Coordinates of C-alpha atoms in Angstrom, one line a residue:
M166 CA 19.4 -88.9 69.6
R167 CA 16.4 -88.4 67.4
I168 CA 16.7 -89.7 63.8
H169 CA 15.2 -87.4 61.2
W170 CA 13.6 -88.9 58.1
P171 CA 15.0 -87.1 55.0
R172 CA 12.6 -84.7 53.2
R173 CA 13.8 -85.0 49.6
V174 CA 12.2 -87.6 47.5
F175 CA 15.5 -89.1 46.2
A176 CA 16.9 -89.2 49.7
Q177 CA 13.9 -91.0 51.0
V178 CA 14.0 -93.5 48.2
L179 CA 17.7 -94.1 48.7
T180 CA 17.2 -94.7 52.5
A181 CA 14.3 -97.0 51.9
Q182 CA 16.1 -99.0 49.3
L183 CA 19.2 -99.3 51.5
A184 CA 17.1 -100.5 54.4
I185 CA 15.1 -102.9 52.2
T186 CA 18.3 -104.3 50.6
T187 CA 20.0 -104.7 53.9
G188 CA 17.0 -106.4 55.5
V189 CA 16.5 -108.7 52.5
M190 CA 20.2 -109.7 52.6
V191 CA 20.1 -110.4 56.4
L192 CA 16.8 -112.4 56.0
A193 CA 18.2 -114.3 53.0
T194 CA 21.4 -115.2 54.9
G195 CA 19.4 -116.3 57.9
L196 CA 17.1 -118.4 55.8
F197 CA 20.1 -120.0 54.1
L198 CA 21.9 -120.7 57.4
A199 CA 18.9 -122.4 59.0
P200 CA 18.6 -125.2 56.4
L201 CA 22.4 -125.4 56.2
S202 CA 22.6 -126.2 59.9
H203 CA 19.8 -128.8 59.6
A204 CA 21.6 -130.3 56.6
L205 CA 24.9 -130.6 58.5
D206 CA 23.1 -132.2 61.5
D207 CA 21.4 -134.7 59.2
Q208 CA 24.7 -135.4 57.4
A209 CA 26.4 -136.1 60.8
M210 CA 23.5 -138.4 61.9
R211 CA 23.7 -140.3 58.6
R212 CA 27.4 -140.7 59.0
A213 CA 26.9 -142.0 62.6
L214 CA 24.3 -144.4 61.3
A215 CA 26.6 -145.7 58.6
I216 CA 29.3 -146.4 61.1
A217 CA 26.9 -148.1 63.5
E218 CA 25.6 -150.3 60.7
T219 CA 29.1 -151.2 59.7
A220 CA 30.0 -152.2 63.2
A221 CA 26.8 -154.2 63.7
A222 CA 27.5 -156.1 60.6
D223 CA 30.8 -157.5 62.0
P224 CA 30.0 -161.2 63.0
D225 CA 32.9 -161.3 65.4
L226 CA 31.4 -158.4 67.4
A227 CA 28.1 -160.3 67.9
R228 CA 30.0 -163.6 68.7
N229 CA 32.3 -161.9 71.2
L230 CA 29.3 -160.2 72.9
R231 CA 27.7 -163.7 73.5
T232 CA 30.9 -165.5 74.6
T233 CA 32.8 -162.9 76.6
A234 CA 32.3 -160.7 79.5
P235 CA 32.5 -156.9 79.4
A236 CA 36.1 -155.9 80.1
V237 CA 38.5 -153.0 79.4
H238 CA 40.7 -155.1 77.3
G239 CA 38.0 -157.4 76.0
P240 CA 37.5 -158.3 72.3
V241 CA 34.4 -156.1 72.0
Q242 CA 36.1 -153.0 73.4
S243 CA 39.1 -153.7 71.1
T244 CA 36.9 -154.0 68.0
A245 CA 34.8 -150.9 68.9
E246 CA 37.9 -148.8 69.5
R247 CA 39.5 -149.9 66.2
I248 CA 36.4 -148.9 64.3
R249 CA 36.1 -145.6 66.2
R250 CA 39.7 -144.6 65.5
S251 CA 39.4 -145.5 61.8
T252 CA 36.2 -143.5 61.3
G253 CA 36.9 -140.5 63.6
A254 CA 33.7 -141.1 65.6
L255 CA 33.4 -139.6 69.1
Y256 CA 32.4 -142.9 70.6
I257 CA 31.2 -146.4 69.7
V258 CA 29.2 -148.1 72.5
V259 CA 28.2 -151.8 72.3
M260 CA 25.5 -152.8 74.8
D261 CA 23.7 -156.0 75.6
T262 CA 20.0 -156.4 75.9
R263 CA 20.1 -155.1 79.5
G264 CA 21.6 -151.8 78.4
V265 CA 25.1 -152.6 79.9
R266 CA 28.0 -151.1 78.0
W267 CA 30.6 -153.5 76.6
S268 CA 32.7 -150.8 75.0
H269 CA 33.1 -147.0 75.5
T270 CA 35.7 -144.4 74.8
N271 CA 35.9 -143.8 78.5
V272 CA 36.8 -147.3 79.9
A273 CA 35.4 -146.4 83.3
E274 CA 31.9 -146.6 81.7
I275 CA 32.3 -150.2 80.6
G276 CA 30.0 -152.4 82.6
Q277 CA 27.7 -149.5 83.4
H278 CA 24.2 -148.9 82.1
V279 CA 23.8 -146.4 79.2
S280 CA 22.6 -142.9 80.0
T281 CA 19.7 -142.9 77.5
D282 CA 16.8 -145.4 77.0
P283 CA 17.8 -148.1 74.5
S284 CA 14.4 -149.7 74.3
R285 CA 13.5 -148.6 70.8
T286 CA 16.8 -149.9 69.4
L287 CA 16.5 -153.2 71.3
A288 CA 13.0 -153.4 69.8
G289 CA 14.5 -153.5 66.3
Q290 CA 14.3 -149.7 65.3
E291 CA 17.1 -147.5 64.1
V292 CA 17.4 -144.2 66.0
R293 CA 19.0 -141.0 64.8
Q294 CA 19.1 -137.9 67.0
I295 CA 21.1 -135.0 68.4
D296 CA 21.4 -135.6 72.1
T297 CA 23.6 -135.0 75.1
G298 CA 25.3 -137.9 76.9
T299 CA 28.2 -138.5 79.1
L300 CA 30.6 -137.2 76.5
G301 CA 28.6 -134.1 75.8
R302 CA 26.3 -133.1 72.8
S303 CA 26.7 -135.3 69.8
A304 CA 25.0 -136.5 66.6
R305 CA 24.2 -140.1 67.3
A306 CA 22.7 -143.2 65.7
K307 CA 21.7 -146.5 67.3
V308 CA 21.1 -149.8 65.5
P309 CA 20.2 -153.3 66.8
L310 CA 23.0 -156.0 67.0
R311 CA 21.9 -159.3 65.7
D312 CA 23.5 -162.8 65.9
G313 CA 23.8 -165.3 63.0
G314 CA 20.1 -166.3 63.5
G315 CA 18.8 -162.7 63.3
R316 CA 18.0 -162.4 66.9
I317 CA 18.7 -159.2 68.7
I318 CA 21.4 -159.6 71.2
G319 CA 22.3 -156.0 71.8
A320 CA 22.8 -152.6 70.2
V321 CA 25.5 -150.4 68.7
S322 CA 25.5 -146.7 69.4
V323 CA 27.8 -144.3 67.5
G324 CA 28.3 -140.6 68.2
I325 CA 29.8 -137.8 66.1
A326 CA 31.1 -134.8 68.1
Y327 CA 28.6 -131.9 67.6
D328 CA 31.4 -129.4 67.8
S329 CA 32.7 -130.7 64.5
V330 CA 29.3 -130.2 62.9
H331 CA 29.1 -126.7 64.4
G332 CA 32.6 -126.0 63.1
L333 CA 31.5 -126.9 59.6
L334 CA 28.7 -124.4 59.9
L335 CA 31.0 -121.7 61.3
R336 CA 33.5 -122.3 58.5
A337 CA 30.7 -121.8 55.9
I338 CA 29.5 -118.5 57.3
P339 CA 32.5 -116.3 56.1
G340 CA 32.0 -117.5 52.5
L341 CA 28.3 -116.9 52.8
L342 CA 28.8 -113.5 54.2
R343 CA 31.2 -112.6 51.4
Y344 CA 28.5 -113.4 48.8
A345 CA 25.9 -111.6 50.9
G346 CA 28.2 -108.5 51.1
A347 CA 28.8 -108.6 47.3
A348 CA 25.0 -108.8 46.7
L349 CA 24.5 -106.0 49.3
A350 CA 27.1 -103.8 47.6
A351 CA 25.4 -104.3 44.2
G352 CA 22.0 -103.5 45.7
V353 CA 23.4 -100.3 47.3
L354 CA 25.0 -99.3 44.0
A355 CA 21.8 -99.8 42.2
A356 CA 19.9 -97.9 44.9
V357 CA 22.3 -94.9 44.5
V358 CA 22.0 -94.9 40.7
V359 CA 18.1 -95.0 41.0
A360 CA 18.2 -92.2 43.6
R361 CA 20.4 -90.0 41.5
S362 CA 18.2 -90.5 38.5
L363 CA 15.2 -89.8 40.6
R364 CA 16.9 -86.6 41.9
R365 CA 17.4 -85.3 38.4
R366 CA 13.8 -86.1 37.5
T367 CA 12.3 -84.6 40.6
H368 CA 14.7 -81.6 40.7
G369 CA 15.2 -82.2 44.4
V370 CA 11.5 -81.7 45.3
A371 CA 10.5 -82.7 48.9
T372 CA 7.8 -85.3 49.4
A373 CA 5.6 -82.9 51.2
D374 CA 5.8 -80.6 48.2
I375 CA 4.6 -83.2 45.7
S376 CA 1.0 -83.2 46.8
A377 CA 0.9 -79.4 46.9
L378 CA 2.5 -79.2 43.4
L379 CA -0.1 -81.6 42.0
D380 CA -2.9 -79.7 43.6
E381 CA -1.5 -76.4 42.2
R382 CA -1.0 -78.1 38.8
E383 CA -4.6 -79.3 38.6
A384 CA -5.9 -75.9 39.8
M385 CA -3.8 -74.0 37.2
L386 CA -4.5 -76.3 34.3
H387 CA -8.3 -76.4 34.8
G388 CA -8.5 -72.7 35.9
I389 CA -6.6 -70.9 33.1
R390 CA -8.6 -69.7 30.1
E391 CA -6.2 -71.3 27.7
G392 CA -6.5 -74.8 26.3
V393 CA -3.8 -77.3 27.1
V394 CA -3.5 -80.8 25.5
A395 CA -0.6 -83.1 26.4
F396 CA 0.5 -86.1 24.4
D397 CA 2.8 -89.0 25.2
R398 CA 5.6 -90.3 22.9
R399 CA 3.1 -92.5 21.0
G400 CA 0.8 -89.6 20.2
R401 CA -1.9 -90.6 22.7
I402 CA -3.7 -88.0 24.7
R403 CA -2.3 -87.7 28.2
L404 CA -4.1 -84.6 29.5
V405 CA -6.9 -82.3 28.4
N406 CA -7.9 -79.4 30.6
D407 CA -11.4 -77.9 30.8
E408 CA -10.7 -75.1 28.4
A409 CA -9.3 -77.4 25.7
G410 CA -12.3 -79.7 26.1
R411 CA -14.6 -76.7 25.6
L412 CA -12.7 -75.3 22.6
L413 CA -12.4 -78.7 20.9
G414 CA -16.0 -79.8 21.7
L415 CA -14.9 -82.9 23.7
D416 CA -17.6 -84.4 25.9
A417 CA -15.9 -87.3 27.6
D418 CA -12.4 -87.6 29.0
P419 CA -10.2 -88.6 26.0
A420 CA -7.1 -89.5 28.1
G421 CA -5.3 -92.6 26.8
R422 CA -6.9 -92.4 23.3
A423 CA -5.3 -91.5 20.0
L424 CA -6.0 -88.0 18.7
D425 CA -7.5 -89.4 15.4
E426 CA -10.1 -91.3 17.5
V427 CA -11.3 -88.1 19.2
L428 CA -11.2 -85.4 16.5
P429 CA -12.3 -85.7 12.9
P430 CA -9.7 -85.4 10.1
G431 CA -8.8 -81.8 9.2
R432 CA -6.4 -79.0 9.8
T433 CA -7.2 -78.9 13.5
T434 CA -6.2 -82.5 14.0
D435 CA -3.1 -82.1 11.9
V436 CA -2.0 -79.0 13.9
L437 CA -2.5 -80.8 17.2
A438 CA -0.7 -83.9 16.0
G439 CA 2.3 -81.9 14.8
R440 CA 1.8 -82.7 11.2
V441 CA 1.8 -79.0 10.4
A442 CA 5.0 -77.2 11.4
G443 CA 5.1 -73.6 12.7
S444 CA 4.1 -71.3 15.5
D445 CA 0.8 -69.5 16.2
L446 CA -0.9 -71.8 13.7
L447 CA -4.6 -71.0 13.0
A448 CA -7.2 -73.7 13.2
I449 CA -11.0 -73.8 13.3
S450 CA -13.0 -76.0 15.6
G451 CA -16.8 -75.7 15.8
G452 CA -16.8 -72.2 14.3
R453 CA -14.1 -71.0 16.7
V454 CA -10.8 -69.6 15.5
L455 CA -8.0 -71.1 17.5
V456 CA -4.3 -70.3 17.7
A457 CA -2.2 -73.4 18.4
N458 CA 1.4 -73.8 19.5
R459 CA 3.0 -77.2 19.9
V460 CA 6.1 -77.7 22.2
P461 CA 7.9 -81.1 22.4
T462 CA 8.8 -82.5 25.8
R463 CA 11.9 -84.5 26.9
D464 CA 10.1 -87.8 27.0
G465 CA 9.2 -87.6 23.3
G466 CA 5.7 -86.3 23.9
A467 CA 4.4 -82.8 23.3
V468 CA 2.2 -80.1 24.9
V469 CA -0.2 -78.1 22.7
T470 CA -1.6 -74.8 23.9
L471 CA -4.8 -73.4 22.4
R472 CA -6.0 -69.8 22.5
D473 CA -9.5 -68.7 21.5
R474 CA -9.1 -66.0 18.9
T475 CA -12.8 -65.9 17.9
E476 CA -13.5 -62.7 19.7
L477 CA -10.4 -61.1 18.3
E478 CA -11.4 -62.2 14.8
L479 CA -14.9 -60.7 15.3
L480 CA -13.2 -57.5 16.4
G481 CA -11.0 -57.7 13.4
R482 CA -14.0 -58.1 11.1
E483 CA -15.7 -55.1 12.8
L484 CA -12.5 -53.1 12.2
D485 CA -12.5 -54.3 8.6
S486 CA -16.1 -53.3 8.2
T487 CA -15.3 -49.9 9.7
Q488 CA -12.4 -49.6 7.4
G489 CA -14.6 -50.5 4.5
L490 CA -17.1 -48.0 5.6
L491 CA -14.4 -45.4 5.8
D492 CA -13.3 -46.3 2.3
A493 CA -16.8 -46.0 1.1
L494 CA -17.2 -42.6 2.7
R495 CA -13.9 -41.6 1.3
A496 CA -15.0 -42.6 -2.2
Q497 CA -18.3 -40.9 -1.7
D498 CA -16.6 -37.8 -0.5
H499 CA -14.3 -37.8 -3.5
E500 CA -17.2 -38.3 -5.8
H501 CA -19.3 -35.7 -4.1
A502 CA -16.5 -33.2 -4.2
N503 CA -16.3 -33.6 -8.0
Q504 CA -20.0 -33.3 -8.3
L505 CA -20.0 -30.1 -6.2
H506 CA -17.3 -28.6 -8.3
T507 CA -19.3 -29.4 -11.4
V508 CA -22.4 -27.8 -9.9
R509 CA -20.4 -24.7 -8.8
G510 CA -19.0 -24.4 -12.3
L511 CA -22.4 -24.6 -13.9
L512 CA -23.7 -22.0 -11.5
E513 CA -20.8 -19.7 -12.2
L514 CA -21.4 -20.1 -15.9
G515 CA -25.0 -19.3 -15.5
R516 CA -26.2 -22.7 -16.6
Y517 CA -28.9 -22.9 -13.9
D518 CA -31.2 -25.3 -15.6
M519 CA -28.3 -27.7 -16.4
A520 CA -27.2 -27.5 -12.8
V521 CA -30.7 -28.4 -11.5
E522 CA -30.9 -31.2 -14.0
F523 CA -27.4 -32.5 -13.0
V524 CA -28.3 -32.5 -9.2
A525 CA -31.6 -34.3 -9.9
E526 CA -29.8 -36.9 -12.0
V527 CA -27.1 -37.6 -9.4
A528 CA -29.6 -37.8 -6.5
S529 CA -31.9 -40.0 -8.5
A530 CA -29.0 -42.4 -9.4
H531 CA -27.9 -42.9 -5.8
R532 CA -31.5 -43.2 -4.6
A533 CA -32.3 -45.7 -7.3
S534 CA -29.2 -47.8 -6.4
A535 CA -30.0 -48.0 -2.7
E536 CA -33.8 -48.5 -3.4
Q537 CA -33.1 -51.3 -5.8
I538 CA -31.0 -53.1 -3.2
A539 CA -33.5 -52.6 -0.5
E540 CA -36.4 -53.8 -2.7
R541 CA -34.5 -57.0 -3.4
V542 CA -32.8 -57.6 0.0
H543 CA -35.3 -56.9 2.8
D544 CA -32.9 -57.6 5.7
P545 CA -31.4 -54.2 6.8
L546 CA -28.0 -55.6 7.7
L547 CA -27.5 -57.4 4.4
S548 CA -28.8 -54.5 2.3
A549 CA -26.6 -52.0 4.2
L550 CA -23.6 -54.3 3.6
L551 CA -24.3 -54.4 -0.2
V552 CA -24.7 -50.6 -0.4
G553 CA -21.4 -50.1 1.3
K554 CA -19.6 -52.8 -0.8
A555 CA -21.1 -51.1 -3.9
A556 CA -19.3 -47.8 -3.1
I557 CA -16.0 -49.6 -2.4
A558 CA -16.4 -51.6 -5.7
A559 CA -17.0 -48.4 -7.6
E560 CA -13.8 -46.8 -6.2
R561 CA -11.8 -49.8 -7.2
G562 CA -13.2 -49.7 -10.7
V563 CA -15.4 -52.8 -10.3
S564 CA -19.2 -52.8 -10.9
L565 CA -21.2 -54.6 -8.1
R566 CA -24.4 -56.0 -9.7
M567 CA -27.5 -57.5 -8.4
S568 CA -28.8 -60.7 -10.1
P569 CA -32.3 -60.5 -11.5
N570 CA -33.1 -63.6 -9.3
T571 CA -32.2 -61.8 -6.1
L572 CA -35.1 -61.7 -3.6
L573 CA -34.4 -62.3 0.1
P574 CA -37.2 -61.6 2.7
D575 CA -36.6 -60.0 6.1
A576 CA -36.8 -63.4 7.8
V577 CA -33.1 -64.3 8.4
V578 CA -32.7 -66.2 11.6
D579 CA -29.1 -64.9 12.3
P580 CA -28.2 -62.1 9.9
R581 CA -24.6 -61.9 11.3
D582 CA -23.8 -65.3 9.8
L583 CA -25.0 -64.2 6.4
V584 CA -23.1 -60.9 6.8
T585 CA -19.9 -62.9 7.5
V586 CA -20.4 -65.2 4.5
L587 CA -21.5 -62.5 2.1
G588 CA -18.9 -59.9 3.1
N589 CA -16.1 -62.4 2.9
L590 CA -17.1 -63.7 -0.6
I591 CA -17.6 -60.2 -2.0
D592 CA -14.2 -59.0 -0.7
N593 CA -12.6 -62.1 -2.2
A594 CA -14.4 -61.5 -5.5
L595 CA -13.3 -57.8 -5.5
D596 CA -9.7 -58.7 -4.9
A597 CA -9.7 -61.3 -7.6
T598 CA -11.5 -59.0 -10.1
A599 CA -9.3 -56.0 -9.4
E600 CA -6.1 -58.0 -9.8
C601 CA -7.1 -59.4 -13.2
P602 CA -7.8 -56.4 -15.5
R603 CA -10.8 -56.4 -17.8
T604 CA -12.5 -53.9 -19.9
E605 CA -15.7 -54.2 -17.9
P606 CA -14.9 -56.0 -14.6
F607 CA -17.9 -56.8 -12.3
V608 CA -19.1 -58.8 -9.4
E609 CA -22.6 -60.2 -9.4
V610 CA -24.5 -61.0 -6.2
E611 CA -27.5 -63.3 -6.0
L612 CA -29.4 -63.8 -2.8
R613 CA -32.6 -65.8 -2.9
A614 CA -34.9 -67.9 -0.7
E615 CA -35.9 -71.5 -1.4
G616 CA -38.4 -72.2 1.4
T617 CA -36.4 -71.8 4.6
T618 CA -33.1 -72.2 2.8
A619 CA -31.0 -69.2 1.9
V620 CA -28.9 -69.5 -1.3
L621 CA -25.9 -67.1 -1.8
R622 CA -24.1 -67.0 -5.1
I623 CA -21.3 -64.6 -5.9
S624 CA -19.7 -64.6 -9.4
D625 CA -16.8 -62.5 -10.6
T626 CA -14.8 -61.8 -13.7
G627 CA -11.5 -62.7 -12.1
P628 CA -9.1 -65.4 -13.1
G629 CA -11.2 -68.2 -11.6
V630 CA -10.1 -71.2 -9.5
P631 CA -8.4 -74.2 -11.1
P632 CA -10.3 -77.5 -10.6
E633 CA -7.5 -79.0 -8.6
K634 CA -7.7 -76.2 -6.1
R635 CA -11.4 -75.9 -5.7
E636 CA -11.4 -77.9 -2.5
Q637 CA -8.0 -76.7 -1.3
I638 CA -9.1 -73.0 -1.0
F639 CA -11.6 -74.0 1.7
A640 CA -8.8 -75.5 3.8
E641 CA -7.8 -73.7 7.0
G642 CA -4.6 -71.7 6.6
W643 CA -4.5 -72.0 2.8
S644 CA -4.0 -68.8 0.8
T645 CA -2.5 -67.7 -2.4
K646 CA -1.0 -64.7 -0.6
S647 CA 2.5 -64.6 0.7
A648 CA 3.4 -66.3 4.0
T649 CA 3.7 -62.9 5.7
V650 CA 0.2 -62.0 4.7
V651 CA -1.2 -65.4 5.8
S652 CA 0.5 -65.0 9.2
R653 CA -1.6 -61.9 9.8
G654 CA -4.8 -63.7 9.7
R655 CA -5.5 -64.7 6.1
G656 CA -6.3 -68.3 5.2
I657 CA -9.3 -68.7 7.5
G658 CA -12.2 -66.8 5.9
L659 CA -13.3 -69.4 3.4
A660 CA -12.8 -72.1 6.0
L661 CA -15.2 -70.2 8.2
V662 CA -17.6 -69.9 5.3
R663 CA -17.6 -73.7 4.8
R664 CA -17.9 -74.3 8.6
L665 CA -20.9 -72.0 8.8
S666 CA -22.6 -73.7 5.9
E667 CA -21.9 -77.1 7.4
R668 CA -23.2 -75.9 10.8
Y669 CA -26.5 -75.1 9.0
G670 CA -26.4 -78.5 7.3
G671 CA -25.6 -76.9 3.9
M672 CA -22.6 -76.6 1.7
A673 CA -20.1 -74.2 0.1
R674 CA -18.5 -74.8 -3.3
V675 CA -16.8 -72.9 -6.1
T676 CA -17.3 -73.5 -9.9
A677 CA -16.2 -71.8 -13.1
R678 CA -18.2 -68.9 -14.6
A679 CA -19.1 -69.0 -18.2
G680 CA -16.9 -66.4 -19.9
G681 CA -14.2 -66.6 -17.3
G682 CA -14.1 -66.1 -13.5
A683 CA -15.4 -68.0 -10.5
V684 CA -18.8 -68.6 -8.9
F685 CA -19.1 -69.2 -5.2
T686 CA -22.3 -70.9 -4.0
V687 CA -23.3 -71.2 -0.4
V688 CA -26.5 -73.0 0.7
L689 CA -27.7 -72.5 4.2
P690 CA -30.8 -74.6 5.1
E691 CA -33.1 -73.4 7.9
A692 CA -31.4 -69.9 7.7
L693 CA -34.8 -68.3 7.2
A694 CA -37.8 -68.3 9.5
P695 CA -40.8 -70.3 8.1
D696 CA -43.2 -67.4 8.9
H697 CA -42.3 -65.6 5.7
L698 CA -43.6 -68.3 3.3
A699 CA -47.3 -67.4 3.6
A700 CA -46.6 -63.7 3.5
D701 CA -44.4 -64.0 0.4
R702 CA -47.3 -65.6 -1.6
L703 CA -49.3 -62.4 -1.1
L704 CA -46.5 -60.0 -2.3
P705 CA -46.5 -58.9 -6.0
A706 CA -43.6 -60.0 -8.1
L707 CA -40.9 -57.3 -8.3
P708 CA -39.7 -56.2 -11.7
P709 CA -36.2 -57.4 -12.6
P710 CA -33.5 -54.9 -12.1
P711 CA -31.7 -53.3 -15.2
D712 CA -29.4 -55.6 -17.0
D713 CA -26.4 -53.4 -16.2
G714 CA -26.6 -54.1 -12.4
A715 CA -28.1 -52.3 -9.4
T716 CA -25.1 -50.1 -8.8
R717 CA -24.8 -48.7 -12.3
R718 CA -25.8 -45.1 -12.9
P719 CA -28.0 -44.3 -15.9
P720 CA -26.1 -42.9 -18.9
S721 CA -25.5 -39.2 -18.7
R722 CA -23.9 -36.6 -20.8
H723 CA -22.0 -35.2 -17.8
P724 CA -18.4 -36.1 -17.3
T725 CA -19.0 -37.7 -13.8
S726 CA -21.3 -40.4 -15.1
T727 CA -19.8 -43.8 -15.6
P728 CA -21.5 -45.8 -18.3
N729 CA -21.3 -49.6 -18.0
D730 CA -22.7 -51.9 -20.6
G731 CA -22.1 -55.1 -18.5
A732 CA -20.0 -56.7 -21.3
T733 CA -18.4 -60.0 -20.5
R734 CA -15.3 -60.6 -22.5
R735 CA -12.8 -63.5 -22.3
P736 CA -10.5 -62.7 -19.4
P737 CA -6.8 -62.4 -20.0
V738 CA -4.4 -65.0 -18.5
C739 CA -3.7 -64.1 -14.9
Q740 CA -2.8 -65.8 -11.6
L741 CA -5.2 -67.3 -9.1
T742 CA -5.9 -64.8 -6.3
A743 CA -8.8 -66.5 -4.4
T744 CA -8.0 -66.5 -0.7
G745 CA -9.6 -67.5 2.5
E746 CA -9.2 -64.1 4.1
S747 CA -11.8 -62.9 6.6
P748 CA -13.7 -59.7 5.9

């Protein structure tokens, strides 16, 4: 009958442990019995030696051996038998120097030569051995027999029945087997407990499936486009798949190291370490927007999944830009409708000259506003962004001004980064200014070049940022908005602004504005190409824009004109509204 080896891991472990335990117990029992048998033999030989020495020390025995002849009822036989009966020996044989027996348990052997060579004993040596003689197998000892002068006149041989020694060994085996059986039962019980625990842990998986599962696990972890980071109970990294290494910017394998040794301090490290509670937590790593979820495991560790939301954030910004453009177009449409109604009314009233003057004034105002921005900001993406933001600001009742120091050449290395920074800061400033009412609210934009360094400064007339929160507002996930608003993506824009500035080797900070409000300053070294330096020395200096801002219209007597004197009054007390939302 063919024996099938079990397929399940726990069954294989149980079978192996039972076989090992049984084999160890059998081996241990055998190893114990072997020295026990030897010890019993040695003990029997020592006993025989002691009896032989006692008999040889009897002076009457030596005297009778010299003065009498070997006889069945002789004094030597009587003395030997008396000692044998009192000690329980199998035999006591007294022989002379010729090897002739003078005593024996079997009286027929008296007067006969011994069956074994007595030369060593007659030479003065003690002999101990297990041997077979006329009475069968025995443990025997032989000692020389000396007279009063110390001369060897014969020998005494004593034998202990080997069956009695074997009987001692057999009587010890049942007790030994009981102990071995108890130890075997304890081993079997421990093996069953370990196998059941292993069964729960392995969920009954077969051994052949483990290799396949490991291969599938490795392929899945390193093939999916989602980062996975596993931690043990002590917070050390146990596993990082390829995507997680890419998202976190890890070059070497960090397995076995603490998280704080691998990543710099910040929100990303806090989220991965579980120091920030929640689900779908936003974090930024190397300019990438990540969504992290941490799930604890049964062994006290945790698994963190990371999703790259950078592309989604870019799409969100594009949608926001599109929405801003729609808002600007809606504002322009509303304003143009009012202007057309005014022109129509003037025409119906026959005020043709006034209608012509009004149209020329409106066209000149819009053209002047766009031209002033384009003259100061040569990059088309940035100037288009400012024109659109100006329309949105006008609809919200806020004036968007250009600083007299604004002058940025068309030499931006990556205009998209500056669009992200500028658009985010303007939107934050508009939100803060609109929520803190003033008589003349405005946002002032300053863009200038200092060699190859681009400096962006956005000031507003909002409530400002308290000194204790000026670093906190750049933290990932921080916002003054409600938790519901933050969960929809706020709390990362200003963090991205700071990360972009740090990527360029620059900085981003916020200070207080004289007269109330906040001033955000972003410095981006090497953001401009060096080719513009020589060309800019040949350009004539541009005249400063009007004091009332690039987006203000000139004063007009018509009702659609919006005068703005650019006054800066002390702002009323209002709440902090600066956020890190992304444009």
